[in-house]
Tab-separated table of C-alpha atoms in Angstrom:
chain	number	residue	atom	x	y	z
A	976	UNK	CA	-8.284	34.284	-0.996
A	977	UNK	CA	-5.758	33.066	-3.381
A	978	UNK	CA	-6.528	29.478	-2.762
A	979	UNK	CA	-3.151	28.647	-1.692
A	980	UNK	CA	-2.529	25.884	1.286
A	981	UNK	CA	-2.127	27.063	4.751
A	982	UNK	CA	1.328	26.792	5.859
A	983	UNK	CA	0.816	24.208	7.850
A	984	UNK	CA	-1.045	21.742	5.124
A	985	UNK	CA	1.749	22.878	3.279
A	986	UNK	CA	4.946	21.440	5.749
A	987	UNK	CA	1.884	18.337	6.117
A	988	UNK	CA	2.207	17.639	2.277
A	989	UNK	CA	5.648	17.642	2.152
A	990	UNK	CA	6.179	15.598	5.188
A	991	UNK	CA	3.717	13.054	3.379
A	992	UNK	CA	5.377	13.010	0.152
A	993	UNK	CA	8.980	11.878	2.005
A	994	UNK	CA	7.082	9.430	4.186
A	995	UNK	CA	7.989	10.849	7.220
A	996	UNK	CA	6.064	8.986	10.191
A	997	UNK	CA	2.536	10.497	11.715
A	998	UNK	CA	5.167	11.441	14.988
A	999	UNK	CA	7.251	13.747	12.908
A	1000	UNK	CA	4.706	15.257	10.787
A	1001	UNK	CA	3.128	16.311	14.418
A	1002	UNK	CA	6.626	17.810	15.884
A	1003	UNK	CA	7.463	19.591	12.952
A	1004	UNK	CA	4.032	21.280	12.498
A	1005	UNK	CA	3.913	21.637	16.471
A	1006	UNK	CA	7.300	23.800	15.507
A	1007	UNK	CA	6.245	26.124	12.802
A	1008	UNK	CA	3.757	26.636	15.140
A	1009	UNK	CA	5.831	28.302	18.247
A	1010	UNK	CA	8.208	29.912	15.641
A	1011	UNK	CA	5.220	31.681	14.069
A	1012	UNK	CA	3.972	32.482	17.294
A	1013	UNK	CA	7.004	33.907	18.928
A	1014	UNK	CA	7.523	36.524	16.199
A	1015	UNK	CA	3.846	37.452	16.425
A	1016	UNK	CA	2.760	35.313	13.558
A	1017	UNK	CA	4.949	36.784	10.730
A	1018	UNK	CA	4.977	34.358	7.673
A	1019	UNK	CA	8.286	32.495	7.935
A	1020	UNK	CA	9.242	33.709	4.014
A	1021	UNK	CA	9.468	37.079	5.469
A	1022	UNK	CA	12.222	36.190	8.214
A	1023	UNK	CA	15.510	35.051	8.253
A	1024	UNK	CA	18.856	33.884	10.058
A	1025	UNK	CA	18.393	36.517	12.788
A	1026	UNK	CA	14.623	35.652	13.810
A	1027	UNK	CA	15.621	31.814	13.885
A	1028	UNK	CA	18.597	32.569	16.243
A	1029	UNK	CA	16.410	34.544	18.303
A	1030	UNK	CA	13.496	31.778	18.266
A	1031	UNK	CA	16.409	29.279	18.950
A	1032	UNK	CA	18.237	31.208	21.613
A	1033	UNK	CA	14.840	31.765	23.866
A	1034	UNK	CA	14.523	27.817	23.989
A	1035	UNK	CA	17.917	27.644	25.213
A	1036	UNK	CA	18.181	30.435	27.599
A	1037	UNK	CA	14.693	31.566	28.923
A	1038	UNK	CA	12.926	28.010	28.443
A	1039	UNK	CA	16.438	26.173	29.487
A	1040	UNK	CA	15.322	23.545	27.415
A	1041	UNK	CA	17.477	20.686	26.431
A	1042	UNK	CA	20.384	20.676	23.539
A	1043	UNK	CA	18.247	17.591	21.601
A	1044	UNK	CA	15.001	20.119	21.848
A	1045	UNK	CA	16.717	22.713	20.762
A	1046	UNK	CA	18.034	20.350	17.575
A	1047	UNK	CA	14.506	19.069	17.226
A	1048	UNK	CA	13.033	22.542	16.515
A	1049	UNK	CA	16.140	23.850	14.187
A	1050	UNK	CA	15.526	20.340	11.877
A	1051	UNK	CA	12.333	21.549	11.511
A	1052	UNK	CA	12.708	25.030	11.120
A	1053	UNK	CA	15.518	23.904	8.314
A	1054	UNK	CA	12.468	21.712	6.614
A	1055	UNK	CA	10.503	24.464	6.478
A	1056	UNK	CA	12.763	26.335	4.770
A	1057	UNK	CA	14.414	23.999	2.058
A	1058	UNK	CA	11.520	21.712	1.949
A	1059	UNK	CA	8.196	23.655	1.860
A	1060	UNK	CA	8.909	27.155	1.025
A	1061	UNK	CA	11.584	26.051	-1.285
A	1062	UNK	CA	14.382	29.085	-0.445
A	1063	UNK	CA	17.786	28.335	-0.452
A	1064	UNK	CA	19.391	30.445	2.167
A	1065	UNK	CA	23.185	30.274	2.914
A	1066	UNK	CA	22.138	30.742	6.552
A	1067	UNK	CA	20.645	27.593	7.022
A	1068	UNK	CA	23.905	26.047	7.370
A	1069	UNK	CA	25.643	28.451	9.415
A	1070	UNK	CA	23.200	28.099	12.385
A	1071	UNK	CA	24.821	26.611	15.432
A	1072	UNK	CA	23.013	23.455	16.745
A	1073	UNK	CA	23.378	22.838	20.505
A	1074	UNK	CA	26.301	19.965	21.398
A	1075	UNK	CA	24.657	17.401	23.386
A	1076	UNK	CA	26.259	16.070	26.820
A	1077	UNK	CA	27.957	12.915	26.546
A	1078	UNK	CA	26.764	10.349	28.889
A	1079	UNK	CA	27.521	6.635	29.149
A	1080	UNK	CA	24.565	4.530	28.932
A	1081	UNK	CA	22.747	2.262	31.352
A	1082	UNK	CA	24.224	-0.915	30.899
A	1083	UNK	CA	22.215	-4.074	32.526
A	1084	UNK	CA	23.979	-6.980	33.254
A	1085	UNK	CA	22.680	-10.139	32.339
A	1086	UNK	CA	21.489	-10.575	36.490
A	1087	UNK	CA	20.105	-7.743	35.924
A	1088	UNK	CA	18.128	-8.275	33.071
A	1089	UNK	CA	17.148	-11.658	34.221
A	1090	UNK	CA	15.327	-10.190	37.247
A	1091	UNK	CA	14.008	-7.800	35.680
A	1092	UNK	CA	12.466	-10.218	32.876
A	1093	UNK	CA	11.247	-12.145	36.538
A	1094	UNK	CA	9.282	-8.915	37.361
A	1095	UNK	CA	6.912	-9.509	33.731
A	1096	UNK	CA	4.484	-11.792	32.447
A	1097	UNK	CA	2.315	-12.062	29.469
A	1098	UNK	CA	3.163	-9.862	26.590
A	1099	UNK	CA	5.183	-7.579	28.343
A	1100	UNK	CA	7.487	-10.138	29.674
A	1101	UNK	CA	7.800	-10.831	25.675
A	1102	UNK	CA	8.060	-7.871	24.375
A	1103	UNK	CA	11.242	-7.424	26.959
A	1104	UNK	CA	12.463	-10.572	26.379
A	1105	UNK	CA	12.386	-9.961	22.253
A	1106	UNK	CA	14.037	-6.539	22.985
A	1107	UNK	CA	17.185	-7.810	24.960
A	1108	UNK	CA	17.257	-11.521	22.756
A	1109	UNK	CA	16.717	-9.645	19.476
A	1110	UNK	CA	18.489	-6.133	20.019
A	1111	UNK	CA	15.868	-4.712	18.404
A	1112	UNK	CA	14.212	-1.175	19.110
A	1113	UNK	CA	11.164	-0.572	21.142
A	1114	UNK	CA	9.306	0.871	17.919
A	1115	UNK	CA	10.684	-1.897	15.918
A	1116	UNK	CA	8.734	-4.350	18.315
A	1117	UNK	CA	5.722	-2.519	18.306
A	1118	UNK	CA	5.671	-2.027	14.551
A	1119	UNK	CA	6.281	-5.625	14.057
A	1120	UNK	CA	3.873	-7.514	11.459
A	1121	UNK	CA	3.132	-10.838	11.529
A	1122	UNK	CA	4.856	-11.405	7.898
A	1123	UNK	CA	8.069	-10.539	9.231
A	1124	UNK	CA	8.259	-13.382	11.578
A	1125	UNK	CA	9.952	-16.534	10.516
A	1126	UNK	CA	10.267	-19.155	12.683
A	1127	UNK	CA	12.258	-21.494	10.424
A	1128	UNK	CA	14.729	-19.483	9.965
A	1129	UNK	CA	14.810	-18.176	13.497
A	1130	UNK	CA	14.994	-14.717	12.452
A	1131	UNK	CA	13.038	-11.216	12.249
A	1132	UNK	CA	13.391	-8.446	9.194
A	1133	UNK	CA	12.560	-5.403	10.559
A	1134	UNK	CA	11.236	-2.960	8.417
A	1135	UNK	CA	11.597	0.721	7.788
A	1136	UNK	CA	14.306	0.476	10.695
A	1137	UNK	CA	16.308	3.643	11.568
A	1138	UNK	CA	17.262	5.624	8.785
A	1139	UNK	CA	14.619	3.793	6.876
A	1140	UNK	CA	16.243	0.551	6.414
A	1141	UNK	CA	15.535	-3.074	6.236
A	1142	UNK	CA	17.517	-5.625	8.107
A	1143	UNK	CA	17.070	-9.371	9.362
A	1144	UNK	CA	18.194	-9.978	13.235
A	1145	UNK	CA	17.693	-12.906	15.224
A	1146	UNK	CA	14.527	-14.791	16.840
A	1147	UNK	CA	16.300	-16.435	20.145
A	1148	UNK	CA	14.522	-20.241	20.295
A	1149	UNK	CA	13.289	-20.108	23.591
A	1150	UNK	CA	11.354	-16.973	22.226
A	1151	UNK	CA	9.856	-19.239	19.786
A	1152	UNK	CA	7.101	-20.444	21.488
A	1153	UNK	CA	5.719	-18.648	23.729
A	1154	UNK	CA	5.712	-16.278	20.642
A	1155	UNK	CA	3.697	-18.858	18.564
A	1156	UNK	CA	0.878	-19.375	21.897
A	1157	UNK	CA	0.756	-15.397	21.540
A	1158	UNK	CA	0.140	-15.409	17.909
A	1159	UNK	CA	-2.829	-17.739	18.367
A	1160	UNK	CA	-4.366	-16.051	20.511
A	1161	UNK	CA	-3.929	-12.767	18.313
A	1162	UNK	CA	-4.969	-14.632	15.692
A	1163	UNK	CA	-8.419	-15.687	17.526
A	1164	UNK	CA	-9.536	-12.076	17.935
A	1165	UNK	CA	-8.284	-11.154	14.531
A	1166	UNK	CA	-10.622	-13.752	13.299
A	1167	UNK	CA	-13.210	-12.235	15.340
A	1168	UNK	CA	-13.310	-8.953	14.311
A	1169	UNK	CA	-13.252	-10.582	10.296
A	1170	UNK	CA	-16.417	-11.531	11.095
A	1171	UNK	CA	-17.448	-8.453	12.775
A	1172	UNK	CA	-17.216	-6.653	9.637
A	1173	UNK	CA	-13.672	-4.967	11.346
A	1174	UNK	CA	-9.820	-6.576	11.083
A	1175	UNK	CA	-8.219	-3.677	9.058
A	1176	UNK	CA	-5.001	-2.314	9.855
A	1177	UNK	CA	-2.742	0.596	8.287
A	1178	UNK	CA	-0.312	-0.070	5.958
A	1179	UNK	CA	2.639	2.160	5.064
A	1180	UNK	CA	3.189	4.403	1.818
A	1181	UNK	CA	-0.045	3.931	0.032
A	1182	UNK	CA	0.150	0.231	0.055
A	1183	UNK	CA	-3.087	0.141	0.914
A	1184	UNK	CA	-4.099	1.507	-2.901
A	1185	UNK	CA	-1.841	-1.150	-4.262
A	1186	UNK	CA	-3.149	-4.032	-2.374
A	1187	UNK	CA	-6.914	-3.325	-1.423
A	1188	UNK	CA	-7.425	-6.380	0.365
A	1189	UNK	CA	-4.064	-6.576	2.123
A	1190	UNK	CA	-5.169	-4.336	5.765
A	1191	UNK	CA	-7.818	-7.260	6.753
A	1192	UNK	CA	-4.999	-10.424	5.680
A	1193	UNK	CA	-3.154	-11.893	8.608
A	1194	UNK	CA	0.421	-11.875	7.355
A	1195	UNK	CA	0.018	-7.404	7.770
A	1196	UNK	CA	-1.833	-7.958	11.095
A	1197	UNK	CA	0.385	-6.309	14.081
A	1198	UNK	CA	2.333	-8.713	16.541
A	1199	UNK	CA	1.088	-6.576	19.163
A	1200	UNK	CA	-2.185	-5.044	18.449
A	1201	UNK	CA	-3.649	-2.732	20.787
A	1202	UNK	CA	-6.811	-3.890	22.943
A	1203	UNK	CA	-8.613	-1.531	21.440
A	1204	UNK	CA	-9.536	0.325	18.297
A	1205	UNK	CA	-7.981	3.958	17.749
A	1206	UNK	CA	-9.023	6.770	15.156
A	1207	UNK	CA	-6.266	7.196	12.071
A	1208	UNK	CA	-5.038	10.573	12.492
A	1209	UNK	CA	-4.416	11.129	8.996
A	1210	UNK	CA	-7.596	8.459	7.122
A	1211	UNK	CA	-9.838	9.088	10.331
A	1212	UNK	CA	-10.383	5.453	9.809
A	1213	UNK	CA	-11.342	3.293	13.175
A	1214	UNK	CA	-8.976	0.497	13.637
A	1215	UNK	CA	-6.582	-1.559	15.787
A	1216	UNK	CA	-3.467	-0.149	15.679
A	1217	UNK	CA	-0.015	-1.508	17.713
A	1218	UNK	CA	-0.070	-1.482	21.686
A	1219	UNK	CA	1.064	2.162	23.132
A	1220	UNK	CA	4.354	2.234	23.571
A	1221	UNK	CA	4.116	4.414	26.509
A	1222	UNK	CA	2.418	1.314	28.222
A	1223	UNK	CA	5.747	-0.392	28.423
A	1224	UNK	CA	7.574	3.244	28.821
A	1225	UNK	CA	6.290	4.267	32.180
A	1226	UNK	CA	8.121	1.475	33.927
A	1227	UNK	CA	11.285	0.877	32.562
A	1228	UNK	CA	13.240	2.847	29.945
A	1229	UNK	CA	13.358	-0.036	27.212
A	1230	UNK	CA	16.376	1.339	25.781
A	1231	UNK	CA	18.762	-0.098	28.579
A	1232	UNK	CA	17.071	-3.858	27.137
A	1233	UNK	CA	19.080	-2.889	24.017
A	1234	UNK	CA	22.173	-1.849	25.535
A	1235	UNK	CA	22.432	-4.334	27.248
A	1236	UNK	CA	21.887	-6.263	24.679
A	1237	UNK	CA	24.768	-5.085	22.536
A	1238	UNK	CA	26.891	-4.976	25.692
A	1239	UNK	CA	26.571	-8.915	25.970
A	1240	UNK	CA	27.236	-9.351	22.249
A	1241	UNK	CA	30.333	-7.419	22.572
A	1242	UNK	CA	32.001	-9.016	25.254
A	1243	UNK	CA	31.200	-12.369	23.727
A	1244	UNK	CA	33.006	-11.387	20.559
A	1245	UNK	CA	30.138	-11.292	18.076
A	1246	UNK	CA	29.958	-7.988	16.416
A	1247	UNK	CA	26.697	-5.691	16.829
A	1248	UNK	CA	25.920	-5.527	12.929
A	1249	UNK	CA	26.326	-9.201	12.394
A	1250	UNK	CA	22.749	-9.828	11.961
A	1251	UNK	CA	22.183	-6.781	9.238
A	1252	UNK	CA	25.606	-8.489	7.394
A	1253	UNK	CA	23.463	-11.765	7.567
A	1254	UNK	CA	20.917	-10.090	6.016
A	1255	UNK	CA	23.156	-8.745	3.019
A	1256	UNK	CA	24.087	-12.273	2.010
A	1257	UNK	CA	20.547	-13.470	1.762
A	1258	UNK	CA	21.076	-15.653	4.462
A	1259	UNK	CA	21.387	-16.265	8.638
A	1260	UNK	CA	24.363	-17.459	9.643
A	1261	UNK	CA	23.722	-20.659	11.403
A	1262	UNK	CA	26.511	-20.812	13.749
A	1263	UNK	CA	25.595	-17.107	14.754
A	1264	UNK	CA	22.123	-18.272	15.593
A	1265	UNK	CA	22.978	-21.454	17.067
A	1266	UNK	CA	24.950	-19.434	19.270
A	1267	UNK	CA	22.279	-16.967	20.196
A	1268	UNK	CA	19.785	-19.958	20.615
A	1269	UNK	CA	22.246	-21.742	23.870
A	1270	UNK	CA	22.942	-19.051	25.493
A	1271	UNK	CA	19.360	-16.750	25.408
């Protein structure tokens, strides 16, 4: 034994070092995995362009699986490569990836929405209504802290937001309090588990190092914790993490909230990035909220 890392640890430390999320990390190694596999465990530095087409080409044609898949397992395949064993091969960039359909998107209209927001109650009917008021993302919802709530300003940040960046959108007013009743009563079992000894939660990209006491202070406590604790696949800690998204999933594909969503703010004639260009002059415009608050 040379004492060098597994493969796998190996495509694990790399994905930790670029702060990829825990659902990525999992993916990737899931697809090292099958590639090894498929050409009876070979050690990827010892293959090439023609074993990746073939690896590639069985998803497509003997699995049948879908274009995005097929993407999904060449991305990783390609950080394997340039990322974790470090070899620059002029291959990597002549692989095909798989076109994906086109398909219009399920656009609700605001009927629509309304009875389906008629259907919910509680925090789901929130967590709706805050997707389709605030065109945020379904992640960005459940990943929302408590800090990143302002109610005098009427607006959001959301953090670490697709492509990892930061941008302020709007919190609709009639939102407002039935979100503040809801923080209470998070609050109340947050308090709870303080004095249960409990009340940690993660915090991103080692913050945790830099502020030791921050995971038990309210202002990093999730909007939407989880009813129960949940084991840290990478500390092994026991804590409250965010609610399951797949909770909200199994119902309703949340993604049509958004659309629809942007679909309103379009035919209105407010443009879909105006909050982020808000958020680039240090400031929400008032007239865009005001707007948002009359007709949410």
């Amino acid at each position: 034994m040379d004492g060098k890392p597994r493969l796998l640890d190996q495509v694990r430390e790399q994905i930790r070092l670029k702060h990829y999320s825990i659902r990525t990390e999992r993916v990737y190694c899931e697809w090292v995995r099958r590639f090894t596999r498929f050409h009876a465990y070979r050690h990827p530095a010892e293959m090439g362009a023609a074993e990746v087409e073939a690896f590639l080409s069985d998803l497509a044609v003997r699995r049948d699986v879908s274009a995005s898949t097929q993407n999904q397992a060449l991305a990783a395949l390609l950080f394997l490569y340039k990322q974790v064993l470090k070899l620059e091969l002029p291959w990597l960039g002549e692989v095909v990836r798989a076109k994906k359909p086109v398909r219009l998107p399920v656009v609700l209209s605001v009927e629509e929405v309304k009875a389906v927001l008629a259907q919910l109650e509680g925090e789901l009917w929130l967590i709706a209504s805050l997707l389709y008021g605030s065109g945020m993302r379904l992640m960005e919802v459940m990943r929302l802290r408590v800090k990143d709530v302002d109610f005098a300003a009427q607006q959001i940040v959301v953090r670490d937001g697709k492509g990892m960046k930061d941008r302020v959108t709007v919190l609709p007013q009639r939102l407002r309090e039935p979100l503040r009743k809801h923080l209470l009563s998070v609050k109340a079992v947050h308090n709870a588990e303080l004095l249960a000894g409990r009340g940690d939660v993660y915090l991103p990209q080692a913050l945790e190092r830099k502020y030791p006491k921050a995971p038990w202070e309210w202002a990093w406590q999730y909007v939407f914790p989880a009813q129960g604790l949940s084991t840290d696949p990478r500390s092994g800690k026991r804590r409250r993490h965010h609610v399951d998204e797949k909770r909200l999933q199994r119902a309703f594909k949340w993604r049509c909230a958004r659309q629809a969503s942007r679909s309103w703010r379009l035919r209105t004639g407010y443009a879909i990035r105006s909050p982020r260009i808000c958020w680039k002059a240090a400031r929400t415009s008032a007239r865009f909220r005001s707007y948002w608050v009359t007709r949410m």
